[in-house]
C-alpha cells in the first residue's frame, strides 16, 4: 500500500469517526494531530485531505446529492459517504491527483471496507463527477 493510499485511509478514518460519533470534523482532526492515539501521527496528506473536504463540504455534499440518483447523503453508508467526499475533493480541488487515480483509490477502499455494492456505486458516482468536472468548477 502506497503512502498516499495509507494517508487516504487515515483521512477516511477521521471522517468516518467524526460522522459516527457526531463530533465536528475539525475538532477531531485537531485532536488526532496532537494525540494520534494508538496510531502513528497522521501523515500530512491525511490532514490536507480532511481539511480540503471540510473547506468544501457544503459544495461536495451538494454535488453528491445532485448526482447520486435515488440516494440522499444521509442514506449512503457512512464509509461510502466519506470515500465519496474524499474522491470528490481530490477530483475537483486537488490538481496533484489525476482524476482516474482519485476514482480508483476510492473504489479500492470501498471494495476493502464497505458493502458488496459500494465499489460500483462509488465508481459510477465519481465517474459522473469526472465527466461533469468542467461544469462543476465553472
PDB file of N, CA and C in Angstrom, residues 14-101:
ATOM      1  N   UNK A  14     -10.683   9.415   9.982  1.00  0.00           N
ATOM      2  CA  UNK A  14     -11.063  10.634  10.699  1.00  0.00           C
ATOM      3  C   UNK A  14     -12.479  11.058  10.315  1.00  0.00           C
ATOM      4  N   UNK A  15     -12.765  11.087   9.010  1.00  0.00           N
ATOM      5  CA  UNK A  15     -14.101  11.498   8.562  1.00  0.00           C
ATOM      6  C   UNK A  15     -15.177  10.534   9.058  1.00  0.00           C
ATOM      7  N   UNK A  16     -14.889   9.246   8.986  1.00  0.00           N
ATOM      8  CA  UNK A  16     -15.845   8.235   9.440  1.00  0.00           C
ATOM      9  C   UNK A  16     -16.085   8.348  10.949  1.00  0.00           C
ATOM     10  N   UNK A  17     -15.003   8.475  11.714  1.00  0.00           N
ATOM     11  CA  UNK A  17     -15.140   8.566  13.166  1.00  0.00           C
ATOM     12  C   UNK A  17     -15.955   9.797  13.566  1.00  0.00           C
ATOM     13  N   UNK A  18     -15.662  10.930  12.940  1.00  0.00           N
ATOM     14  CA  UNK A  18     -16.415  12.150  13.263  1.00  0.00           C
ATOM     15  C   UNK A  18     -17.889  11.966  12.951  1.00  0.00           C
ATOM     16  N   UNK A  19     -18.181  11.338  11.821  1.00  0.00           N
ATOM     17  CA  UNK A  19     -19.564  11.088  11.411  1.00  0.00           C
ATOM     18  C   UNK A  19     -20.266  10.172  12.416  1.00  0.00           C
ATOM     19  N   UNK A  20     -19.623   9.095  12.796  1.00  0.00           N
ATOM     20  CA  UNK A  20     -20.234   8.119  13.693  1.00  0.00           C
ATOM     21  C   UNK A  20     -20.396   8.644  15.114  1.00  0.00           C
ATOM     22  N   UNK A  21     -19.448   9.452  15.558  1.00  0.00           N
ATOM     23  CA  UNK A  21     -19.516   9.995  16.914  1.00  0.00           C
ATOM     24  C   UNK A  21     -20.337  11.270  17.003  1.00  0.00           C
ATOM     25  N   UNK A  22     -20.662  11.847  15.836  1.00  0.00           N
ATOM     26  CA  UNK A  22     -21.409  13.096  15.829  1.00  0.00           C
ATOM     27  C   UNK A  22     -20.603  14.272  16.357  1.00  0.00           C
ATOM     28  N   UNK A  23     -19.293  14.251  16.086  1.00  0.00           N
ATOM     29  CA  UNK A  23     -18.428  15.347  16.516  1.00  0.00           C
ATOM     30  C   UNK A  23     -17.961  16.136  15.294  1.00  0.00           C
ATOM     31  N   UNK A  24     -17.545  17.356  15.522  1.00  0.00           N
ATOM     32  CA  UNK A  24     -17.062  18.204  14.439  1.00  0.00           C
ATOM     33  C   UNK A  24     -15.763  17.628  13.870  1.00  0.00           C
ATOM     34  N   UNK A  25     -15.690  17.573  12.553  1.00  0.00           N
ATOM     35  CA  UNK A  25     -14.518  17.016  11.883  1.00  0.00           C
ATOM     36  C   UNK A  25     -13.262  17.796  12.255  1.00  0.00           C
ATOM     37  N   UNK A  26     -13.355  19.116  12.253  1.00  0.00           N
ATOM     38  CA  UNK A  26     -12.193  19.944  12.577  1.00  0.00           C
ATOM     39  C   UNK A  26     -11.659  19.690  13.970  1.00  0.00           C
ATOM     40  N   UNK A  27     -12.567  19.513  14.931  1.00  0.00           N
ATOM     41  CA  UNK A  27     -12.141  19.229  16.307  1.00  0.00           C
ATOM     42  C   UNK A  27     -11.444  17.873  16.397  1.00  0.00           C
ATOM     43  N   UNK A  28     -12.044  16.870  15.758  1.00  0.00           N
ATOM     44  CA  UNK A  28     -11.442  15.539  15.794  1.00  0.00           C
ATOM     45  C   UNK A  28     -10.085  15.542  15.103  1.00  0.00           C
ATOM     46  N   UNK A  29      -9.982  16.219  13.972  1.00  0.00           N
ATOM     47  CA  UNK A  29      -8.707  16.296  13.267  1.00  0.00           C
ATOM     48  C   UNK A  29      -7.646  16.934  14.162  1.00  0.00           C
ATOM     49  N   UNK A  30      -7.994  18.033  14.814  1.00  0.00           N
ATOM     50  CA  UNK A  30      -7.030  18.706  15.703  1.00  0.00           C
ATOM     51  C   UNK A  30      -6.574  17.765  16.817  1.00  0.00           C
ATOM     52  N   UNK A  31      -7.521  16.986  17.358  1.00  0.00           N
ATOM     53  CA  UNK A  31      -7.152  16.018  18.408  1.00  0.00           C
ATOM     54  C   UNK A  31      -6.235  14.942  17.860  1.00  0.00           C
ATOM     55  N   UNK A  32      -6.535  14.438  16.667  1.00  0.00           N
ATOM     56  CA  UNK A  32      -5.735  13.360  16.084  1.00  0.00           C
ATOM     57  C   UNK A  32      -4.330  13.828  15.721  1.00  0.00           C
ATOM     58  N   UNK A  33      -4.191  15.094  15.382  1.00  0.00           N
ATOM     59  CA  UNK A  33      -2.860  15.628  15.071  1.00  0.00           C
ATOM     60  C   UNK A  33      -2.026  15.696  16.345  1.00  0.00           C
ATOM     61  N   UNK A  34      -2.638  16.154  17.439  1.00  0.00           N
ATOM     62  CA  UNK A  34      -1.930  16.299  18.709  1.00  0.00           C
ATOM     63  C   UNK A  34      -1.787  14.962  19.425  1.00  0.00           C
ATOM     64  N   UNK A  35      -2.872  14.168  19.433  1.00  0.00           N
ATOM     65  CA  UNK A  35      -2.891  12.879  20.133  1.00  0.00           C
ATOM     66  C   UNK A  35      -3.331  11.786  19.153  1.00  0.00           C
ATOM     67  N   UNK A  36      -2.403  11.202  18.421  1.00  0.00           N
ATOM     68  CA  UNK A  36      -2.808  10.196  17.432  1.00  0.00           C
ATOM     69  C   UNK A  36      -3.335   8.904  18.044  1.00  0.00           C
ATOM     70  N   UNK A  37      -3.246   8.758  19.342  1.00  0.00           N
ATOM     71  CA  UNK A  37      -3.727   7.539  19.982  1.00  0.00           C
ATOM     72  C   UNK A  37      -2.799   6.386  19.682  1.00  0.00           C
ATOM     73  N   UNK A  38      -3.378   5.219  19.419  1.00  0.00           N
ATOM     74  CA  UNK A  38      -2.586   4.022  19.156  1.00  0.00           C
ATOM     75  C   UNK A  38      -1.913   4.086  17.785  1.00  0.00           C
ATOM     76  N   UNK A  39      -2.434   4.939  16.929  1.00  0.00           N
ATOM     77  CA  UNK A  39      -1.895   5.069  15.575  1.00  0.00           C
ATOM     78  C   UNK A  39      -0.642   5.947  15.590  1.00  0.00           C
ATOM     79  N   UNK A  40       0.102   5.867  14.506  1.00  0.00           N
ATOM     80  CA  UNK A  40       1.206   6.807  14.322  1.00  0.00           C
ATOM     81  C   UNK A  40       0.605   8.157  13.965  1.00  0.00           C
ATOM     82  N   UNK A  41       1.417   9.177  13.993  1.00  0.00           N
ATOM     83  CA  UNK A  41       0.939  10.522  13.656  1.00  0.00           C
ATOM     84  C   UNK A  41       0.300  10.519  12.264  1.00  0.00           C
ATOM     85  N   UNK A  42      -0.698  11.371  12.097  1.00  0.00           N
ATOM     86  CA  UNK A  42      -1.353  11.471  10.788  1.00  0.00           C
ATOM     87  C   UNK A  42      -0.372  12.001   9.755  1.00  0.00           C
ATOM     88  N   UNK A  43      -0.303  11.364   8.604  1.00  0.00           N
ATOM     89  CA  UNK A  43       0.531  11.908   7.530  1.00  0.00           C
ATOM     90  C   UNK A  43      -0.021  13.272   7.090  1.00  0.00           C
ATOM     91  N   UNK A  44       0.843  14.114   6.579  1.00  0.00           N
ATOM     92  CA  UNK A  44       0.406  15.447   6.153  1.00  0.00           C
ATOM     93  C   UNK A  44      -0.689  15.354   5.095  1.00  0.00           C
ATOM     94  N   UNK A  45      -0.597  14.370   4.197  1.00  0.00           N
ATOM     95  CA  UNK A  45      -1.632  14.273   3.167  1.00  0.00           C
ATOM     96  C   UNK A  45      -2.997  13.949   3.782  1.00  0.00           C
ATOM     97  N   UNK A  46      -3.042  13.188   4.851  1.00  0.00           N
ATOM     98  CA  UNK A  46      -4.309  12.924   5.540  1.00  0.00           C
ATOM     99  C   UNK A  46      -4.903  14.226   6.059  1.00  0.00           C
ATOM    100  N   UNK A  47      -4.070  15.032   6.661  1.00  0.00           N
ATOM    101  CA  UNK A  47      -4.516  16.330   7.168  1.00  0.00           C
ATOM    102  C   UNK A  47      -5.018  17.195   6.013  1.00  0.00           C
ATOM    103  N   UNK A  48      -4.265  17.216   4.917  1.00  0.00           N
ATOM    104  CA  UNK A  48      -4.662  18.005   3.738  1.00  0.00           C
ATOM    105  C   UNK A  48      -6.018  17.556   3.207  1.00  0.00           C
ATOM    106  N   UNK A  49      -6.232  16.252   3.142  1.00  0.00           N
ATOM    107  CA  UNK A  49      -7.498  15.711   2.629  1.00  0.00           C
ATOM    108  C   UNK A  49      -8.650  16.119   3.536  1.00  0.00           C
ATOM    109  N   UNK A  50      -8.504  15.890   4.829  1.00  0.00           N
ATOM    110  CA  UNK A  50      -9.590  16.217   5.764  1.00  0.00           C
ATOM    111  C   UNK A  50      -9.873  17.716   5.744  1.00  0.00           C
ATOM    112  N   UNK A  51      -8.835  18.529   5.753  1.00  0.00           N
ATOM    113  CA  UNK A  51      -9.040  19.979   5.698  1.00  0.00           C
ATOM    114  C   UNK A  51      -9.689  20.403   4.386  1.00  0.00           C
ATOM    115  N   UNK A  52      -9.286  19.763   3.286  1.00  0.00           N
ATOM    116  CA  UNK A  52      -9.884  20.078   1.981  1.00  0.00           C
ATOM    117  C   UNK A  52     -11.349  19.706   1.930  1.00  0.00           C
ATOM    118  N   UNK A  53     -11.679  18.527   2.423  1.00  0.00           N
ATOM    119  CA  UNK A  53     -13.084  18.099   2.466  1.00  0.00           C
ATOM    120  C   UNK A  53     -13.877  19.051   3.342  1.00  0.00           C
ATOM    121  N   UNK A  54     -13.343  19.394   4.481  1.00  0.00           N
ATOM    122  CA  UNK A  54     -14.031  20.293   5.406  1.00  0.00           C
ATOM    123  C   UNK A  54     -14.255  21.672   4.770  1.00  0.00           C
ATOM    124  N   UNK A  55     -13.246  22.186   4.071  1.00  0.00           N
ATOM    125  CA  UNK A  55     -13.352  23.504   3.443  1.00  0.00           C
ATOM    126  C   UNK A  55     -14.419  23.545   2.345  1.00  0.00           C
ATOM    127  N   UNK A  56     -14.656  22.420   1.695  1.00  0.00           N
ATOM    128  CA  UNK A  56     -15.591  22.369   0.564  1.00  0.00           C
ATOM    129  C   UNK A  56     -16.806  21.478   0.842  1.00  0.00           C
ATOM    130  N   UNK A  57     -17.035  21.134   2.099  1.00  0.00           N
ATOM    131  CA  UNK A  57     -18.051  20.137   2.440  1.00  0.00           C
ATOM    132  C   UNK A  57     -19.439  20.469   1.897  1.00  0.00           C
ATOM    133  N   UNK A  58     -19.859  21.694   2.027  1.00  0.00           N
ATOM    134  CA  UNK A  58     -21.197  22.056   1.556  1.00  0.00           C
ATOM    135  C   UNK A  58     -21.327  21.825   0.048  1.00  0.00           C
ATOM    136  N   UNK A  59     -20.343  22.266  -0.715  1.00  0.00           N
ATOM    137  CA  UNK A  59     -20.376  22.082  -2.181  1.00  0.00           C
ATOM    138  C   UNK A  59     -20.230  20.604  -2.540  1.00  0.00           C
ATOM    139  N   UNK A  60     -19.364  19.881  -1.843  1.00  0.00           N
ATOM    140  CA  UNK A  60     -19.193  18.445  -2.102  1.00  0.00           C
ATOM    141  C   UNK A  60     -20.516  17.724  -1.896  1.00  0.00           C
ATOM    142  N   UNK A  61     -21.173  17.967  -0.779  1.00  0.00           N
ATOM    143  CA  UNK A  61     -22.438  17.298  -0.495  1.00  0.00           C
ATOM    144  C   UNK A  61     -23.521  17.693  -1.499  1.00  0.00           C
ATOM    145  N   UNK A  62     -23.500  18.938  -1.939  1.00  0.00           N
ATOM    146  CA  UNK A  62     -24.453  19.386  -2.958  1.00  0.00           C
ATOM    147  C   UNK A  62     -24.236  18.618  -4.262  1.00  0.00           C
ATOM    148  N   UNK A  63     -22.984  18.478  -4.674  1.00  0.00           N
ATOM    149  CA  UNK A  63     -22.655  17.736  -5.902  1.00  0.00           C
ATOM    150  C   UNK A  63     -23.063  16.274  -5.760  1.00  0.00           C
ATOM    151  N   UNK A  64     -22.733  15.665  -4.640  1.00  0.00           N
ATOM    152  CA  UNK A  64     -23.078  14.259  -4.425  1.00  0.00           C
ATOM    153  C   UNK A  64     -24.586  14.061  -4.411  1.00  0.00           C
ATOM    154  N   UNK A  65     -25.299  14.905  -3.700  1.00  0.00           N
ATOM    155  CA  UNK A  65     -26.755  14.769  -3.607  1.00  0.00           C
ATOM    156  C   UNK A  65     -27.417  14.961  -4.974  1.00  0.00           C
ATOM    157  N   UNK A  66     -26.885  15.871  -5.766  1.00  0.00           N
ATOM    158  CA  UNK A  66     -27.449  16.143  -7.088  1.00  0.00           C
ATOM    159  C   UNK A  66     -27.262  14.969  -8.040  1.00  0.00           C
ATOM    160  N   UNK A  67     -26.139  14.292  -7.956  1.00  0.00           N
ATOM    161  CA  UNK A  67     -25.800  13.270  -8.950  1.00  0.00           C
ATOM    162  C   UNK A  67     -25.935  11.831  -8.461  1.00  0.00           C
ATOM    163  N   UNK A  68     -26.262  11.637  -7.198  1.00  0.00           N
ATOM    164  CA  UNK A  68     -26.494  10.284  -6.666  1.00  0.00           C
ATOM    165  C   UNK A  68     -27.988   9.995  -6.785  1.00  0.00           C
ATOM    166  N   UNK A  69     -28.406   9.698  -7.979  1.00  0.00           N
ATOM    167  CA  UNK A  69     -29.830   9.494  -8.250  1.00  0.00           C
ATOM    168  C   UNK A  69     -30.418   8.425  -7.337  1.00  0.00           C
ATOM    169  N   UNK A  70     -31.465   8.821  -6.623  1.00  0.00           N
ATOM    170  CA  UNK A  70     -32.148   7.894  -5.742  1.00  0.00           C
ATOM    171  C   UNK A  70     -31.524   7.743  -4.369  1.00  0.00           C
ATOM    172  N   UNK A  71     -30.446   8.479  -4.105  1.00  0.00           N
ATOM    173  CA  UNK A  71     -29.758   8.386  -2.814  1.00  0.00           C
ATOM    174  C   UNK A  71     -29.618   9.773  -2.210  1.00  0.00           C
ATOM    175  N   UNK A  72     -29.894   9.887  -0.931  1.00  0.00           N
ATOM    176  CA  UNK A  72     -29.562  11.113  -0.211  1.00  0.00           C
ATOM    177  C   UNK A  72     -28.219  10.885   0.466  1.00  0.00           C
ATOM    178  N   UNK A  73     -27.584  11.961   0.849  1.00  0.00           N
ATOM    179  CA  UNK A  73     -26.309  11.852   1.561  1.00  0.00           C
ATOM    180  C   UNK A  73     -26.487  11.033   2.837  1.00  0.00           C
ATOM    181  N   UNK A  74     -27.558  11.303   3.564  1.00  0.00           N
ATOM    182  CA  UNK A  74     -27.798  10.618   4.846  1.00  0.00           C
ATOM    183  C   UNK A  74     -28.050   9.128   4.666  1.00  0.00           C
ATOM    184  N   UNK A  75     -28.593   8.728   3.522  1.00  0.00           N
ATOM    185  CA  UNK A  75     -28.929   7.324   3.281  1.00  0.00           C
ATOM    186  C   UNK A  75     -27.713   6.480   2.863  1.00  0.00           C
ATOM    187  N   UNK A  76     -26.674   7.129   2.408  1.00  0.00           N
ATOM    188  CA  UNK A  76     -25.475   6.413   1.965  1.00  0.00           C
ATOM    189  C   UNK A  76     -24.794   5.767   3.168  1.00  0.00           C
ATOM    190  N   UNK A  77     -24.207   4.578   2.975  1.00  0.00           N
ATOM    191  CA  UNK A  77     -23.391   4.018   4.063  1.00  0.00           C
ATOM    192  C   UNK A  77     -22.298   5.022   4.449  1.00  0.00           C
ATOM    193  N   UNK A  78     -22.005   5.104   5.728  1.00  0.00           N
ATOM    194  CA  UNK A  78     -21.057   6.110   6.227  1.00  0.00           C
ATOM    195  C   UNK A  78     -19.686   6.007   5.566  1.00  0.00           C
ATOM    196  N   UNK A  79     -19.212   4.792   5.320  1.00  0.00           N
ATOM    197  CA  UNK A  79     -17.908   4.626   4.665  1.00  0.00           C
ATOM    198  C   UNK A  79     -17.977   5.181   3.247  1.00  0.00           C
ATOM    199  N   UNK A  80     -19.053   4.863   2.522  1.00  0.00           N
ATOM    200  CA  UNK A  80     -19.203   5.366   1.152  1.00  0.00           C
ATOM    201  C   UNK A  80     -19.267   6.884   1.141  1.00  0.00           C
ATOM    202  N   UNK A  81     -20.012   7.437   2.068  1.00  0.00           N
ATOM    203  CA  UNK A  81     -20.156   8.894   2.156  1.00  0.00           C
ATOM    204  C   UNK A  81     -18.782   9.541   2.333  1.00  0.00           C
ATOM    205  N   UNK A  82     -17.978   9.012   3.242  1.00  0.00           N
ATOM    206  CA  UNK A  82     -16.636   9.567   3.470  1.00  0.00           C
ATOM    207  C   UNK A  82     -15.741   9.382   2.242  1.00  0.00           C
ATOM    208  N   UNK A  83     -15.796   8.205   1.627  1.00  0.00           N
ATOM    209  CA  UNK A  83     -14.990   7.962   0.418  1.00  0.00           C
ATOM    210  C   UNK A  83     -15.390   8.884  -0.725  1.00  0.00           C
ATOM    211  N   UNK A  84     -16.682   9.078  -0.891  1.00  0.00           N
ATOM    212  CA  UNK A  84     -17.164   9.957  -1.951  1.00  0.00           C
ATOM    213  C   UNK A  84     -16.757  11.403  -1.705  1.00  0.00           C
ATOM    214  N   UNK A  85     -16.763  11.813  -0.455  1.00  0.00           N
ATOM    215  CA  UNK A  85     -16.315  13.168  -0.138  1.00  0.00           C
ATOM    216  C   UNK A  85     -14.831  13.338  -0.447  1.00  0.00           C
ATOM    217  N   UNK A  86     -14.027  12.350  -0.075  1.00  0.00           N
ATOM    218  CA  UNK A  86     -12.592  12.402  -0.367  1.00  0.00           C
ATOM    219  C   UNK A  86     -12.366  12.405  -1.877  1.00  0.00           C
ATOM    220  N   UNK A  87     -13.005  11.481  -2.578  1.00  0.00           N
ATOM    221  CA  UNK A  87     -12.835  11.394  -4.029  1.00  0.00           C
ATOM    222  C   UNK A  87     -13.270  12.659  -4.740  1.00  0.00           C
ATOM    223  N   UNK A  88     -14.393  13.219  -4.317  1.00  0.00           N
ATOM    224  CA  UNK A  88     -14.883  14.447  -4.944  1.00  0.00           C
ATOM    225  C   UNK A  88     -13.914  15.595  -4.705  1.00  0.00           C
ATOM    226  N   UNK A  89     -13.403  15.709  -3.492  1.00  0.00           N
ATOM    227  CA  UNK A  89     -12.420  16.762  -3.218  1.00  0.00           C
ATOM    228  C   UNK A  89     -11.180  16.581  -4.086  1.00  0.00           C
ATOM    229  N   UNK A  90     -10.682  15.353  -4.179  1.00  0.00           N
ATOM    230  CA  UNK A  90      -9.479  15.129  -4.994  1.00  0.00           C
ATOM    231  C   UNK A  90      -9.738  15.446  -6.463  1.00  0.00           C
ATOM    232  N   UNK A  91     -10.909  15.073  -6.970  1.00  0.00           N
ATOM    233  CA  UNK A  91     -11.226  15.320  -8.374  1.00  0.00           C
ATOM    234  C   UNK A  91     -11.376  16.817  -8.650  1.00  0.00           C
ATOM    235  N   UNK A  92     -12.113  17.503  -7.814  1.00  0.00           N
ATOM    236  CA  UNK A  92     -12.453  18.898  -8.103  1.00  0.00           C
ATOM    237  C   UNK A  92     -11.427  19.915  -7.601  1.00  0.00           C
ATOM    238  N   UNK A  93     -10.728  19.632  -6.516  1.00  0.00           N
ATOM    239  CA  UNK A  93      -9.876  20.670  -5.926  1.00  0.00           C
ATOM    240  C   UNK A  93      -8.425  20.278  -5.711  1.00  0.00           C
ATOM    241  N   UNK A  94      -8.029  19.060  -6.011  1.00  0.00           N
ATOM    242  CA  UNK A  94      -6.632  18.674  -5.814  1.00  0.00           C
ATOM    243  C   UNK A  94      -6.015  18.317  -7.156  1.00  0.00           C
ATOM    244  N   UNK A  95      -5.335  19.279  -7.743  1.00  0.00           N
ATOM    245  CA  UNK A  95      -4.734  19.078  -9.061  1.00  0.00           C
ATOM    246  C   UNK A  95      -3.527  18.141  -9.029  1.00  0.00           C
ATOM    247  N   UNK A  96      -3.023  17.809  -7.845  1.00  0.00           N
ATOM    248  CA  UNK A  96      -1.871  16.905  -7.735  1.00  0.00           C
ATOM    249  C   UNK A  96      -2.252  15.444  -7.971  1.00  0.00           C
ATOM    250  N   UNK A  97      -3.540  15.140  -7.919  1.00  0.00           N
ATOM    251  CA  UNK A  97      -4.002  13.762  -8.080  1.00  0.00           C
ATOM    252  C   UNK A  97      -4.787  13.654  -9.383  1.00  0.00           C
ATOM    253  N   UNK A  98      -4.332  12.789 -10.306  1.00  0.00           N
ATOM    254  CA  UNK A  98      -5.117  12.581 -11.525  1.00  0.00           C
ATOM    255  C   UNK A  98      -6.505  12.042 -11.177  1.00  0.00           C
ATOM    256  N   UNK A  99      -7.501  12.471 -11.933  1.00  0.00           N
ATOM    257  CA  UNK A  99      -8.878  12.061 -11.656  1.00  0.00           C
ATOM    258  C   UNK A  99      -9.030  10.545 -11.606  1.00  0.00           C
ATOM    259  N   UNK A 100      -8.394   9.839 -12.543  1.00  0.00           N
ATOM    260  CA  UNK A 100      -8.510   8.376 -12.577  1.00  0.00           C
ATOM    261  C   UNK A 100      -7.946   7.744 -11.314  1.00  0.00           C
ATOM    262  N   UNK A 101      -6.894   8.314 -10.765  1.00  0.00           N
ATOM    263  CA  UNK A 101      -6.302   7.796  -9.531  1.00  0.00           C
ATOM    264  C   UNK A 101      -7.258   8.027  -8.362  1.00  0.00           C
TER     265      UNK A 101
END
